[in-house]
Each structure stands twice: as structure tokens, then as C-alpha cells.
mmCIF file of C-alpha atoms and ligand atoms in Angstrom:
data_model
loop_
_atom_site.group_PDB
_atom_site.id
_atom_site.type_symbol
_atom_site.label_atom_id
_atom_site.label_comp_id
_atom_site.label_asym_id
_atom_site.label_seq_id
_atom_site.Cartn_x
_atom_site.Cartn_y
_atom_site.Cartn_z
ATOM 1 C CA UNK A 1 13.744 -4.219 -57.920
ATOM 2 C CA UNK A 2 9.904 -6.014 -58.587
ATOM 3 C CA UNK A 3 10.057 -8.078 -61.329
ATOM 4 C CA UNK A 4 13.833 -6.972 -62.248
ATOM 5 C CA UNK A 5 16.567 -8.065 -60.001
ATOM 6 C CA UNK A 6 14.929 -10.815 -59.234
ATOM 7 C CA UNK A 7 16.322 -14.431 -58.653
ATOM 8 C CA UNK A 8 17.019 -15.566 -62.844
ATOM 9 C CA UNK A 9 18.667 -12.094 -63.261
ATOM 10 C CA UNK A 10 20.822 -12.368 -60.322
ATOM 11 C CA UNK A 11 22.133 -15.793 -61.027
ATOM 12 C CA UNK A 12 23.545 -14.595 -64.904
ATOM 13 C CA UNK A 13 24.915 -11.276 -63.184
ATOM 14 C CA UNK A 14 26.805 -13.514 -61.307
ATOM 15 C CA UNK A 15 27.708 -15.961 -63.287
ATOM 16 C CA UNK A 16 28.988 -13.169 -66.123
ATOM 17 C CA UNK A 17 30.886 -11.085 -63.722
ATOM 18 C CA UNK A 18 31.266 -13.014 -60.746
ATOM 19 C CA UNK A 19 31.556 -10.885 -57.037
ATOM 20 C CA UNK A 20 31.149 -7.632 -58.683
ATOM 21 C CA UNK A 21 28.448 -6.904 -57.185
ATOM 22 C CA UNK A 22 28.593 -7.687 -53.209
ATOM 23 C CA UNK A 23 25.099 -7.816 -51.817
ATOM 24 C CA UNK A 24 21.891 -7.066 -52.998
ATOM 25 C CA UNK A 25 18.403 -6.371 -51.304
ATOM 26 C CA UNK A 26 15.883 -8.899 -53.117
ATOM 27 C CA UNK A 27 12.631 -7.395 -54.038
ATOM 28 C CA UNK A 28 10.308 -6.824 -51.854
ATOM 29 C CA UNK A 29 7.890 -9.488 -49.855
ATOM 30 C CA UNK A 30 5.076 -8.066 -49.241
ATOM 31 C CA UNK A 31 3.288 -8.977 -46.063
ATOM 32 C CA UNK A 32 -0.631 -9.033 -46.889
ATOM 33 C CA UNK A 33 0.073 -12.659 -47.457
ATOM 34 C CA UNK A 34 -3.603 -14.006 -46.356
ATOM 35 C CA UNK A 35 -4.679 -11.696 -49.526
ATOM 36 C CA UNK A 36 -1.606 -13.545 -51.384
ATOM 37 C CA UNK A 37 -3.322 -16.775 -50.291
ATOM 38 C CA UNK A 38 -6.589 -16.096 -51.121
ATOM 39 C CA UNK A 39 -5.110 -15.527 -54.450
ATOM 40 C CA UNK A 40 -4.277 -19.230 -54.283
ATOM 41 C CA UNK A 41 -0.182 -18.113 -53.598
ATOM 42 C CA UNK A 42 1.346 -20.285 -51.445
ATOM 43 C CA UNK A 43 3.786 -19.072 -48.619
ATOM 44 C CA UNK A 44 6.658 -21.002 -50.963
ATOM 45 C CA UNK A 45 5.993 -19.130 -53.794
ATOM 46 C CA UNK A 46 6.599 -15.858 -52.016
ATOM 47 C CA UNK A 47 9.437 -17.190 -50.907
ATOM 48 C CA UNK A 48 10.913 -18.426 -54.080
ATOM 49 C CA UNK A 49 12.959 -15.604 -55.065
ATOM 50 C CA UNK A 50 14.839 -15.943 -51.953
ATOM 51 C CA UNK A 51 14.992 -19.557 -51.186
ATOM 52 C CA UNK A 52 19.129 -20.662 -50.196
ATOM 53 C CA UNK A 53 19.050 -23.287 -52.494
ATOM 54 C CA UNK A 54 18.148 -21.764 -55.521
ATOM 55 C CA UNK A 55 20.390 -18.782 -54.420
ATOM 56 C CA UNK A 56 23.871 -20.888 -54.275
ATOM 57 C CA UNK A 57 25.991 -19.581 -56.681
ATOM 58 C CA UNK A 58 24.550 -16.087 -57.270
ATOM 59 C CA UNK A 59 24.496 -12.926 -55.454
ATOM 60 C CA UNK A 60 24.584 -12.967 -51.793
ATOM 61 C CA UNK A 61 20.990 -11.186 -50.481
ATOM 62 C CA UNK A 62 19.114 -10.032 -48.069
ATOM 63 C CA UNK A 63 15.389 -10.267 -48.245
ATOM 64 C CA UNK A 64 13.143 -7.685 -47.835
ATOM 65 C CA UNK A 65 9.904 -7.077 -46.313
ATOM 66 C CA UNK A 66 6.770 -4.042 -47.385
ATOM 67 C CA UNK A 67 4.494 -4.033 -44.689
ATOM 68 C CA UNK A 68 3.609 -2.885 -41.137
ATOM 69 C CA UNK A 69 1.651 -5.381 -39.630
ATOM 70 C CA UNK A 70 4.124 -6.484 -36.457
ATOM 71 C CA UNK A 71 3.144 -9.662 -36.295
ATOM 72 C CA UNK A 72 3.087 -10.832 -39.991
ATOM 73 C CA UNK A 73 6.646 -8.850 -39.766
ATOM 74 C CA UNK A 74 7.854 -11.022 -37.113
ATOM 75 C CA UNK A 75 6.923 -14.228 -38.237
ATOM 76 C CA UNK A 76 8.262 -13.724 -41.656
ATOM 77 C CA UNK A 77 11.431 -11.971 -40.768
ATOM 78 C CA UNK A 78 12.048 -15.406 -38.161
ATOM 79 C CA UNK A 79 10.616 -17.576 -40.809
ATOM 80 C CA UNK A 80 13.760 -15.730 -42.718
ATOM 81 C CA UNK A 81 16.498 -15.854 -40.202
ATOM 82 C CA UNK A 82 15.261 -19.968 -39.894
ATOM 83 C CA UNK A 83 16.017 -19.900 -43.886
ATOM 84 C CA UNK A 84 19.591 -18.289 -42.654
ATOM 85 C CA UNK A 85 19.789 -15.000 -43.554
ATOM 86 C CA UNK A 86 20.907 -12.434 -40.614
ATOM 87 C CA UNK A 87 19.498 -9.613 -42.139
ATOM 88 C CA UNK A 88 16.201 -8.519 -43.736
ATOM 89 C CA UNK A 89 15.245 -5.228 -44.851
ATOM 90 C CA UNK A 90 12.259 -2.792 -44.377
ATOM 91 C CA UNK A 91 10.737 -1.414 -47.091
ATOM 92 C CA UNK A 92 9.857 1.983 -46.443
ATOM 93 C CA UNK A 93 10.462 3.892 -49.556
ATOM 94 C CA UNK A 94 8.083 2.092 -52.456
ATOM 95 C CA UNK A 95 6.223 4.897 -53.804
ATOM 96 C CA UNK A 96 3.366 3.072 -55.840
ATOM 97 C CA UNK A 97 0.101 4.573 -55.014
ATOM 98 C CA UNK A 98 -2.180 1.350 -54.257
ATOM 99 C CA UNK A 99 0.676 0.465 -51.589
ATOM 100 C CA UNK A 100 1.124 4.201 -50.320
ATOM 101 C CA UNK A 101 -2.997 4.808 -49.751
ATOM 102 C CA UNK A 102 -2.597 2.027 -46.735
ATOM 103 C CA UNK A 103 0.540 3.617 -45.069
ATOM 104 C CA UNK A 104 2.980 0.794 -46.160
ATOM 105 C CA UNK A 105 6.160 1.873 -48.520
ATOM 106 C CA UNK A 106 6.494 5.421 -48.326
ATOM 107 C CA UNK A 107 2.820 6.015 -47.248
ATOM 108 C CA UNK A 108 4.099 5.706 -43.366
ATOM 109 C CA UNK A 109 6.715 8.308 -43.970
ATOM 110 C CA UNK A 110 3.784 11.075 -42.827
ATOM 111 C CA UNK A 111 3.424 8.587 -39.535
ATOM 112 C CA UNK A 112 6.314 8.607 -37.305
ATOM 113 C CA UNK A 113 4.087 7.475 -34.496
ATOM 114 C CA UNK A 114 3.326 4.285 -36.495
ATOM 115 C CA UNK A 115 6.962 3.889 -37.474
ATOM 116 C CA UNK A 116 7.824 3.990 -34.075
ATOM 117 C CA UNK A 117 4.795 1.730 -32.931
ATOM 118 C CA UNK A 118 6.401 -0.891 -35.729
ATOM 119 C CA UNK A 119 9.779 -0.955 -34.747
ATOM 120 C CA UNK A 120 9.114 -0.898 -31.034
ATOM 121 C CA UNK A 121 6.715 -4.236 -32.043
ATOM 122 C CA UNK A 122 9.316 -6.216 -34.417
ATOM 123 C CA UNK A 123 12.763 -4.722 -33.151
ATOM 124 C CA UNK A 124 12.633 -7.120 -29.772
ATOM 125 C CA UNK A 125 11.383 -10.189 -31.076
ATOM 126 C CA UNK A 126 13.241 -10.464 -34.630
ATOM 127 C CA UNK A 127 16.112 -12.638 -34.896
ATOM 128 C CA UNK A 128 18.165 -10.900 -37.868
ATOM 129 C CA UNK A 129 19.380 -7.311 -37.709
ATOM 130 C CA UNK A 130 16.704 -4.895 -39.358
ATOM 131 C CA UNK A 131 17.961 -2.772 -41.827
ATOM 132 C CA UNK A 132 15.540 -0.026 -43.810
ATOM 133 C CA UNK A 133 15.068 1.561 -46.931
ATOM 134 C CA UNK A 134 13.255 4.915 -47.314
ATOM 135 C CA UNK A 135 12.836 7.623 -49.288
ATOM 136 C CA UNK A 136 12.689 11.163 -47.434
ATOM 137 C CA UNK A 137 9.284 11.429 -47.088
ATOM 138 C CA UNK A 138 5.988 10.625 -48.712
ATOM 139 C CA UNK A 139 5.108 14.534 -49.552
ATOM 140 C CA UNK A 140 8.041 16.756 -48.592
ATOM 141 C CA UNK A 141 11.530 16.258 -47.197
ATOM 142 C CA UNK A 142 10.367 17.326 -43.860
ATOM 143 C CA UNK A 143 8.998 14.292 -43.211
ATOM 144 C CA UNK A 144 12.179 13.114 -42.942
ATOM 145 C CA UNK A 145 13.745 15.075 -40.055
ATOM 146 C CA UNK A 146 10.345 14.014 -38.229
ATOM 147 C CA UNK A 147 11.768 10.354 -38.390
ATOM 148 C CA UNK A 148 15.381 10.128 -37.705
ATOM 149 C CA UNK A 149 15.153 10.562 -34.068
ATOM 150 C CA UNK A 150 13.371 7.359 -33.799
ATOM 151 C CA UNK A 151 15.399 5.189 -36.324
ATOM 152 C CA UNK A 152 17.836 6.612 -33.831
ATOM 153 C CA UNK A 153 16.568 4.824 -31.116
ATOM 154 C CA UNK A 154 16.749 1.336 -32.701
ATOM 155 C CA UNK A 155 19.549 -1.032 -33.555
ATOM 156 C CA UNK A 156 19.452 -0.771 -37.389
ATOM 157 C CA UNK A 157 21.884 -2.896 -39.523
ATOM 158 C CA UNK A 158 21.727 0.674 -41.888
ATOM 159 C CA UNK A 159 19.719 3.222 -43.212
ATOM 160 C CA UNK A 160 19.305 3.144 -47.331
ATOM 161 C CA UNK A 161 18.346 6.896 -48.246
ATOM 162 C CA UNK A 162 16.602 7.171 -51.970
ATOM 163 C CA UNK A 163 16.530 11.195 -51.589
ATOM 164 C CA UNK A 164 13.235 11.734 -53.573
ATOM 165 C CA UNK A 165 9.788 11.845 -52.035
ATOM 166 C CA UNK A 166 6.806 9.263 -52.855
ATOM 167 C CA UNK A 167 5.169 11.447 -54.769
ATOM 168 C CA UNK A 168 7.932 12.589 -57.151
ATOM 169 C CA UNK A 169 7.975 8.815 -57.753
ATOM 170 C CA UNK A 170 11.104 8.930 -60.164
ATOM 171 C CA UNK A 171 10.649 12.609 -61.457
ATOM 172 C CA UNK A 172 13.019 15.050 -61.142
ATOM 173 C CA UNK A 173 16.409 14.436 -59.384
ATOM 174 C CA UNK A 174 17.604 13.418 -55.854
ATOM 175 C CA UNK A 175 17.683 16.712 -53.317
ATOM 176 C CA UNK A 176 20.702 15.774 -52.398
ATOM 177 C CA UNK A 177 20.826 19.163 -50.090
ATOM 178 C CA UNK A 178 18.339 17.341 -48.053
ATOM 179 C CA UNK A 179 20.610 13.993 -47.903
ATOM 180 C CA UNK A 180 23.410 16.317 -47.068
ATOM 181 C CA UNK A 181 21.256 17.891 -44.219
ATOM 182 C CA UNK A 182 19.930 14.402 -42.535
ATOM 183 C CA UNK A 183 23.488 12.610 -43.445
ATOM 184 C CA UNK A 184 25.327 13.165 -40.210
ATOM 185 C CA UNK A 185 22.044 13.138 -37.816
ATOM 186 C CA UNK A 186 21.992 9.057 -38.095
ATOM 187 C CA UNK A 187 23.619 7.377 -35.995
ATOM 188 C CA UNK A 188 23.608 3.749 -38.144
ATOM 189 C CA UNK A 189 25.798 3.268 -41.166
ATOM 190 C CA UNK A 190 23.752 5.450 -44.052
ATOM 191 C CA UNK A 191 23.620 3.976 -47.759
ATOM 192 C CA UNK A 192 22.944 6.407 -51.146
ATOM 193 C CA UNK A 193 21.086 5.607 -53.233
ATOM 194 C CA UNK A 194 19.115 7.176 -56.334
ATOM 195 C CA UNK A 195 20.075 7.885 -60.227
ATOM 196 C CA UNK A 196 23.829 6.030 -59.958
ATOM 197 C CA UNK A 197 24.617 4.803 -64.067
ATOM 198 C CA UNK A 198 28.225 6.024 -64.435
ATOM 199 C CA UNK A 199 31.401 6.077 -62.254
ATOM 200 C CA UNK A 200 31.145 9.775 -62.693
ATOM 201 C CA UNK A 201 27.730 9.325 -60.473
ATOM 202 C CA UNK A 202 29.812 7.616 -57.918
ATOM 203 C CA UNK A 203 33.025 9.337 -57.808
ATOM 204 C CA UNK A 204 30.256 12.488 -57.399
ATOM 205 C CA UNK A 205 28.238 10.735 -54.405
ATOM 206 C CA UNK A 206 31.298 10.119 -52.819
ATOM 207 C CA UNK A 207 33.406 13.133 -52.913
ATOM 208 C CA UNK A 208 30.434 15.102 -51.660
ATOM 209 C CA UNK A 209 29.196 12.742 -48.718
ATOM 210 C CA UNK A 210 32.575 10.823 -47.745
ATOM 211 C CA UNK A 211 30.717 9.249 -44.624
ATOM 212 C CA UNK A 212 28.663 7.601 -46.340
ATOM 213 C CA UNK A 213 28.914 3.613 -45.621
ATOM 214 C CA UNK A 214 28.275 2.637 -49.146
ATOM 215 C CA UNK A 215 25.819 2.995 -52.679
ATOM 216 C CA UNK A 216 22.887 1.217 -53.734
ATOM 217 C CA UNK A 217 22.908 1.111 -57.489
ATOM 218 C CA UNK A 218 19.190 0.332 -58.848
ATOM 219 C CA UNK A 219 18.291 0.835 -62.433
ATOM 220 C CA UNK A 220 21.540 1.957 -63.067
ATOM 221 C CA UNK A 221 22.452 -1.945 -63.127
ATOM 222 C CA UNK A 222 20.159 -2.505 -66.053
ATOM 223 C CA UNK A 223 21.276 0.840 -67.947
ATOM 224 C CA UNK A 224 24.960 -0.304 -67.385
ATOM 225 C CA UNK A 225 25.595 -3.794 -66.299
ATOM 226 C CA UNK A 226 29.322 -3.514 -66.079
ATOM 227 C CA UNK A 227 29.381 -0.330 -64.015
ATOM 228 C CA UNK A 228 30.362 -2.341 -61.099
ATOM 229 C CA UNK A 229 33.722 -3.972 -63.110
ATOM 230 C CA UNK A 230 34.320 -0.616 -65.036
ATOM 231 C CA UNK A 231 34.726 1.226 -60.912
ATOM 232 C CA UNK A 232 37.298 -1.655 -60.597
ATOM 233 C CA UNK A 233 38.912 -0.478 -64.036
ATOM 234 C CA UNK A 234 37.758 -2.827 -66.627
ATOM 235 C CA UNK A 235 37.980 -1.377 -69.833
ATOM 236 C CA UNK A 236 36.150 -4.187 -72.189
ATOM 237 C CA UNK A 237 32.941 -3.695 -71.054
ATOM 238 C CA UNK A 238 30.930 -3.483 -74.825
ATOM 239 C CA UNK A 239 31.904 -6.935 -74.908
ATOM 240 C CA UNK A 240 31.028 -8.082 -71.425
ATOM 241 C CA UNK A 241 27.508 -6.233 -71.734
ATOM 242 C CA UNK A 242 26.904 -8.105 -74.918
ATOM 243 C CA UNK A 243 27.535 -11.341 -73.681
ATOM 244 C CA UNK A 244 25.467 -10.663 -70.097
ATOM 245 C CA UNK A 245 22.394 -9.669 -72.225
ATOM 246 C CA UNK A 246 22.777 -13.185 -74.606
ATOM 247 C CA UNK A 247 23.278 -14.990 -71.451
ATOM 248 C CA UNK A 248 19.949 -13.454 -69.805
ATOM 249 C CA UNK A 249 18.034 -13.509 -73.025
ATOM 250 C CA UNK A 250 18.952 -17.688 -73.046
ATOM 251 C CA UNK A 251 17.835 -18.256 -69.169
ATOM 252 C CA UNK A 252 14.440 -16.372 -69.557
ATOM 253 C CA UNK A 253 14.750 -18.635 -72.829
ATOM 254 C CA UNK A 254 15.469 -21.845 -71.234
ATOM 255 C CA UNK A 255 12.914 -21.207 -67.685
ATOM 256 C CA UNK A 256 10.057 -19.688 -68.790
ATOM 257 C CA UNK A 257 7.570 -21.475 -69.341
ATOM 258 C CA UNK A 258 5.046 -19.701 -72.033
ATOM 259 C CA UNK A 259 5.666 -17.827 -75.054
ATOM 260 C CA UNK A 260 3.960 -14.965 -73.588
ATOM 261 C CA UNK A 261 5.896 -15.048 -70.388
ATOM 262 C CA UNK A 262 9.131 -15.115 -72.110
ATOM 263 C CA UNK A 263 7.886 -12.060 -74.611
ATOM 264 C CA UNK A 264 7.197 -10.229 -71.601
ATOM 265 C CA UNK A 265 10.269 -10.781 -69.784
ATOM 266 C CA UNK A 266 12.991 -9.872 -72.250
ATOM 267 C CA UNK A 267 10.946 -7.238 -73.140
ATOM 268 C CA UNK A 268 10.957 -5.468 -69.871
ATOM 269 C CA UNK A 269 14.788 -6.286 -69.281
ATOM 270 C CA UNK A 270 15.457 -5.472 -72.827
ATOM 271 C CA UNK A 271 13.254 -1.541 -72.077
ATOM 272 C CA UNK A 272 16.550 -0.617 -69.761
ATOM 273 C CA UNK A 273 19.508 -3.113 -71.267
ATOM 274 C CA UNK A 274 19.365 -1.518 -74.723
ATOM 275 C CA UNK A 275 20.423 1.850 -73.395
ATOM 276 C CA UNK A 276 24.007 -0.324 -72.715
ATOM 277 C CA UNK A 277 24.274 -1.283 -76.290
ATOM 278 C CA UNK A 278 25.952 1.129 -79.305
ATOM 279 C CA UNK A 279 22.299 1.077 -81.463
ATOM 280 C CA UNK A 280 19.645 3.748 -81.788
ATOM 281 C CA UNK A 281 16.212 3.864 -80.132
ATOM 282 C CA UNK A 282 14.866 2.795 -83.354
ATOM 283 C CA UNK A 283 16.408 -0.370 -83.166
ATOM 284 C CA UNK A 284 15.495 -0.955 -79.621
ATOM 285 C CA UNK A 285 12.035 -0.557 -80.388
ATOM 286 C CA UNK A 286 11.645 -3.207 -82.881
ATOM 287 C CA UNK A 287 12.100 -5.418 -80.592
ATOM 288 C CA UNK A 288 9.500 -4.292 -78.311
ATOM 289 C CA UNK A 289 7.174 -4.176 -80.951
ATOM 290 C CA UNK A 290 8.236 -7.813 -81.925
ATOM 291 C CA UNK A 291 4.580 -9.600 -81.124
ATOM 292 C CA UNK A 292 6.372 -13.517 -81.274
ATOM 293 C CA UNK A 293 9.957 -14.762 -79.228
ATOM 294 C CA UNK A 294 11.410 -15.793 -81.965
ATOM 295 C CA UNK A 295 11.503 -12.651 -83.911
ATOM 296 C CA UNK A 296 12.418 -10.906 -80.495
ATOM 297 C CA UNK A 297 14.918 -13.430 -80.172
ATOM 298 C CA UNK A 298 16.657 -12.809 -83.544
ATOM 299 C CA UNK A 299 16.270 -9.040 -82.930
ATOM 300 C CA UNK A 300 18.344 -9.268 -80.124
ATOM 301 C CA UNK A 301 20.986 -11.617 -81.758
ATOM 302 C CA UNK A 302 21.326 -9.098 -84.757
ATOM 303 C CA UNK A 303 21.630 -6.252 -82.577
ATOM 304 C CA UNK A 304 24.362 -8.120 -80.192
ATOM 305 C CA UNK A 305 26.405 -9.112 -82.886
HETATM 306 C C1 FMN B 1 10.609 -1.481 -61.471
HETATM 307 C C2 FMN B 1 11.171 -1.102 -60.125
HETATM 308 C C3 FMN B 1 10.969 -1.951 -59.053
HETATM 309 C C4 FMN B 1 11.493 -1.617 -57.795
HETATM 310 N N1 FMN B 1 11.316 -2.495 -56.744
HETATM 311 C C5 FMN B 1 11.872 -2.203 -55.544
HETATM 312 C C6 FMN B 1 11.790 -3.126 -54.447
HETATM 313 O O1 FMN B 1 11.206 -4.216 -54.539
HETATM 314 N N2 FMN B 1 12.401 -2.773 -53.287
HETATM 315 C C7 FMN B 1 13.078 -1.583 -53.148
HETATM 316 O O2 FMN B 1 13.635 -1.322 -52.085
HETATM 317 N N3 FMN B 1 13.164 -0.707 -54.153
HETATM 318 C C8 FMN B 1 12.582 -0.990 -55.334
HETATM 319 N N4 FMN B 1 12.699 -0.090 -56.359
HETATM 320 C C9 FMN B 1 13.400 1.187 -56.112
HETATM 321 C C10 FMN B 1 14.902 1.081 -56.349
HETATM 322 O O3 FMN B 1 15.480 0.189 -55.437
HETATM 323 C C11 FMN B 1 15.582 2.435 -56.156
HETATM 324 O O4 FMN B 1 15.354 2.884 -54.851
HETATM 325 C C12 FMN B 1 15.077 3.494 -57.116
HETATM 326 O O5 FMN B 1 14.912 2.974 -58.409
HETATM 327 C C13 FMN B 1 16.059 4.675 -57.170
HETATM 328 O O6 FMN B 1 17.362 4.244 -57.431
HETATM 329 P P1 FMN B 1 17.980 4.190 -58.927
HETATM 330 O O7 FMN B 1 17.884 5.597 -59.478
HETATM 331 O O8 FMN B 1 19.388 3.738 -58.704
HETATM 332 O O9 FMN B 1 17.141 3.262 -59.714
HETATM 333 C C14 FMN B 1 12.185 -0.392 -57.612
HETATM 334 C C15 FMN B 1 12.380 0.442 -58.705
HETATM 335 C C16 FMN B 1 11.889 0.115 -59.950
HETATM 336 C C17 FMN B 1 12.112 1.059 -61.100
#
């Protein structure tokens, strides 16, 4: 997830609870890189979150790429497989409106012919396996049903399924009648994902769908850090939360570089990682009003006690 799960976060998950979690797709790449360079970005800066070297010792990824212009695809998914990762994932499911308007996320759902017109383009000439994560359409589920005879046709790694459209961005809940419907129609391994925060969620997912391949968890990791160690039966997770949220508060701490930056940061991990924590939304909240690091710091030490 943009701006969450990104490389600082991933290193502390795994260095608090190390191979709970088993792979995780990075946030997305997006491929209008020329505009990213007129921006003064450099090609190594895009690339930072998922560099191998800085990624030793956290959790195994694979990257993942917003876009549908072939050859930009192609070169970065090589430029990728080069780095050494086997896999890389297409982004098909991002439902934020300035992406959507230009048919990239979940704006080419609508567009089979130009989903088709990408894959036939990258499929042949990309080194890694493609994997892809949509939603079920950009408008309405149809869209969906429209789609899955050509992902059918290519050799995809898997198929993540977030069952809400663009539109409902993260309104409402996941029509999971619709995942039910378009479930055995793939041929590739298919993936759930959407609104996982408890075991219950799981155990739920699974019983209904038991061919599914596996579960994305997304801000279900923030709400509940420890859901992946409490499916495996650990029991103190107050404890364990407490100490991942010092630990993460200390990196962004130790890293970033400005006041503001580091404000910012905590703050927007701190909007989801409270929920984890026995205290009230009052509490929470003082420490996103908290204008200076310091006194968010403290908050957070008081309330982790
Ligand atoms: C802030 C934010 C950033 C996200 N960034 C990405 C992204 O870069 N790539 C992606 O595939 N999904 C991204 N997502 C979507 C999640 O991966 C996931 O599909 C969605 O949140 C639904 O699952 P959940 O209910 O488990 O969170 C993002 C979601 C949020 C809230």
C-alpha cells in the first residue's frame, strides 16, 4: 500500500515478527516515469523501495507496476527481473480518480480490448511471470466477466481479486457473490483479498471459497499487526503490537530526515495502528493533533506503556 507498506515498515514487521508474513506486493511503480523525471525523480528513486539491498533482511516482495504503456512495462518489468525478482505485478485495481480518468488502475477495467492489447504486448517479451491485481470492475461487476476470458489466455503467476468496484473506492463491503460467481472461471491460482482484520475474516474467506490459492491482507495489517502470528495461535499479541509500533515509531525516528516528515509519517501509520491498541479515540487523536515530534513522540510512549 502507497506510502504504507512501504520499504521502513516492512523491515520492522520483519524484524518484530520475523516470516509471519510470506510475501508481499510492494506499492505500486508507476510507469509515467518521463513525467517522474521531469519532476527531477530519478529512475533510482523509483526504485528505492524495492532495491535487493536495502530489502535483505525484510519481507520477501514482488514489485509492482500501474500503467499500460507496453513498452515502459517491458523495460521496467526486465529492468526488474535484472534486479532479480521473478515476478512483478500488474496493477489493475487502484481506484484513485486522477489515475482511473487515463485508463490505468481500475480505469481499464471498462477496456478489455486494451487489456488484451497490453498483455498480448508485455506477456512475450517480459522475463518474470506477470501476476495482476484487480478489482471487479471500474463501474459494475460486469465488467469483470467481460475480462476473465482473456486473463485466461495468458500465463499469469495469479489473479489478486479486491471484490469492490473503482468507484465504491472502499465503501461498502466486498460482493463476495460476485467473487463466488468469477472464482472457478480462472484458470490461474486466484488470491482474496478485501476487508481481512480478524482470523474470523479468514476462517470466513476460507470456508466459503476453499479453492482459493491464498489472502492478501491490506489495511488489515495496520489495524492488527499480529493477525498473521495470532492465525498461527499466538496468544500475546497486546504485547507484541506494542512493541512493533515503538519499534516503527524509532525507525521513522532514526531515517527521516525533517521534523515535518517524521510528523507526517507516524501520523499516518499511527491513523490505522491505534485501532490495535486498548485506548479510546480520544486518545488517538491527541496525537494527531500533536503539531511538534516530540510531543507526538511522548504521546505515543504514554499510550504504549
Ligand atoms: C493508502 C492505500 C494505498 C494503497 N496502495 C496500493 C498499491 O500501491 N497497490 C495495490 O495493489 N493496492 C494498494 N492499495 C489497495 C490494497 O492493496 C487493498 O487492495 C485494499 O485496501 C483492500 O484490501 P483491505 O481491505 O485488506 O485493505 C492501497 C490501499 C490503501 C488504503
Amino acid at each position: 500500500m502507497q506510502g504504507l507498506t512501504e520499504l521502513l515498515f516492512r523491515r520492522v514487521y520483519e524484524e518484530c515478527f520475523p516470516g509471519a508474513i510470506s510475501l508481499a506486493v510492494a506499492p505500486f511503480i508507476s510507469l509515467t516515469h518521463n513525467l517522474q523525471f521531469a519532476k527531477g525523480r530519478s529512475m533510482e528513486t523509483m526504485l528505492a523501495d524495492v532495491l535487493p539491498e536495502s530489502n535483505k533482511g525484510s519481507i520477501p516482495v514482488v514489485p509492482q507496476i500501474l500503467g499500460k504503456e507496453p513498452e515502459e512495462f517491458v523495460e521496467m518489468g526486465n529492468m526488474l527481473y535484472e534486479m532479480g525478482y521473478m515476478e512483478v505485478n500488474w496493477n489493475i485495481g487502484c481506484p484513485m480518480r486522477n489515475i482511473t480518468g487515463k485508463h490505468r488502475g481500475s480505469g481499464i477495467l471498462p477496456y478489455p480490448d486494451e487489456v488484451r492489447a497490453v498483455l498480448d504486448a508485455v506477456v512475450p517479451r517480459l522475463k518474470s511471470r506477470l501476476s495482476i491485481k484487480m478489482r471487479i470492475g471500474l463501474r459494475n461487476k460486469e465488467e469483470i466477466f467481460a475480462l476473465v476470458p482473456i486473463l485466461n489466455d495468458y500465463p499469469l503467476a495469479s489473479v489478486t481479486i479486491h471484490p469492490r468496484t473503482g468507484r465504491q473506492q472502499y465503501t461498502g463491503v466486498p460482493d463476495l457473490e460476485t467473487f463466488g460467481h468469477v472464482l472457478p472461471m480462472i484458470k490461474h491460482p486466484v488470491i482474496y483479498n478485501g476487508d481481512i482484520c480478524t482470523p474470523h475474516d479468514i476462517r470466513r474467506i476460507e470456508e466459503r471459497f476453499p479453492s482459493i490459492a491464498d489472502i492478501m491482507v491490506g489495511r488489515g495489517i495496520l489495524y492488527r499487526p499480529t493477525l498473521p502470528l495470532e492465525i498461527a495461535g499466538a496468544t500475546d499479541s497486546q504485547q507484541l503490537t506494542v512493541h512493533f509500533i515503538q519499534r516503527l515509531k524509532e525507525e521513522i525516528k532514526t531515517i527521516l530526515p525533517t521534523e515535518q516528515s517524521k510528523i507526517r509519517k507516524t501520523k499516518e501509520y499511527w491513523s490505522l495502528l491505534w485501532k490495535a491498541l486498548p485506548i479510546s479515540e480520544m486518545q488517538a487523536r491527541e496525537v494527531l493533533r500533536a503539531q511538534e515530534f516530540t510531543v507526538v513522540d511522548n504521546l505515543i510512549d504514554q499510550l504504549t506503556q
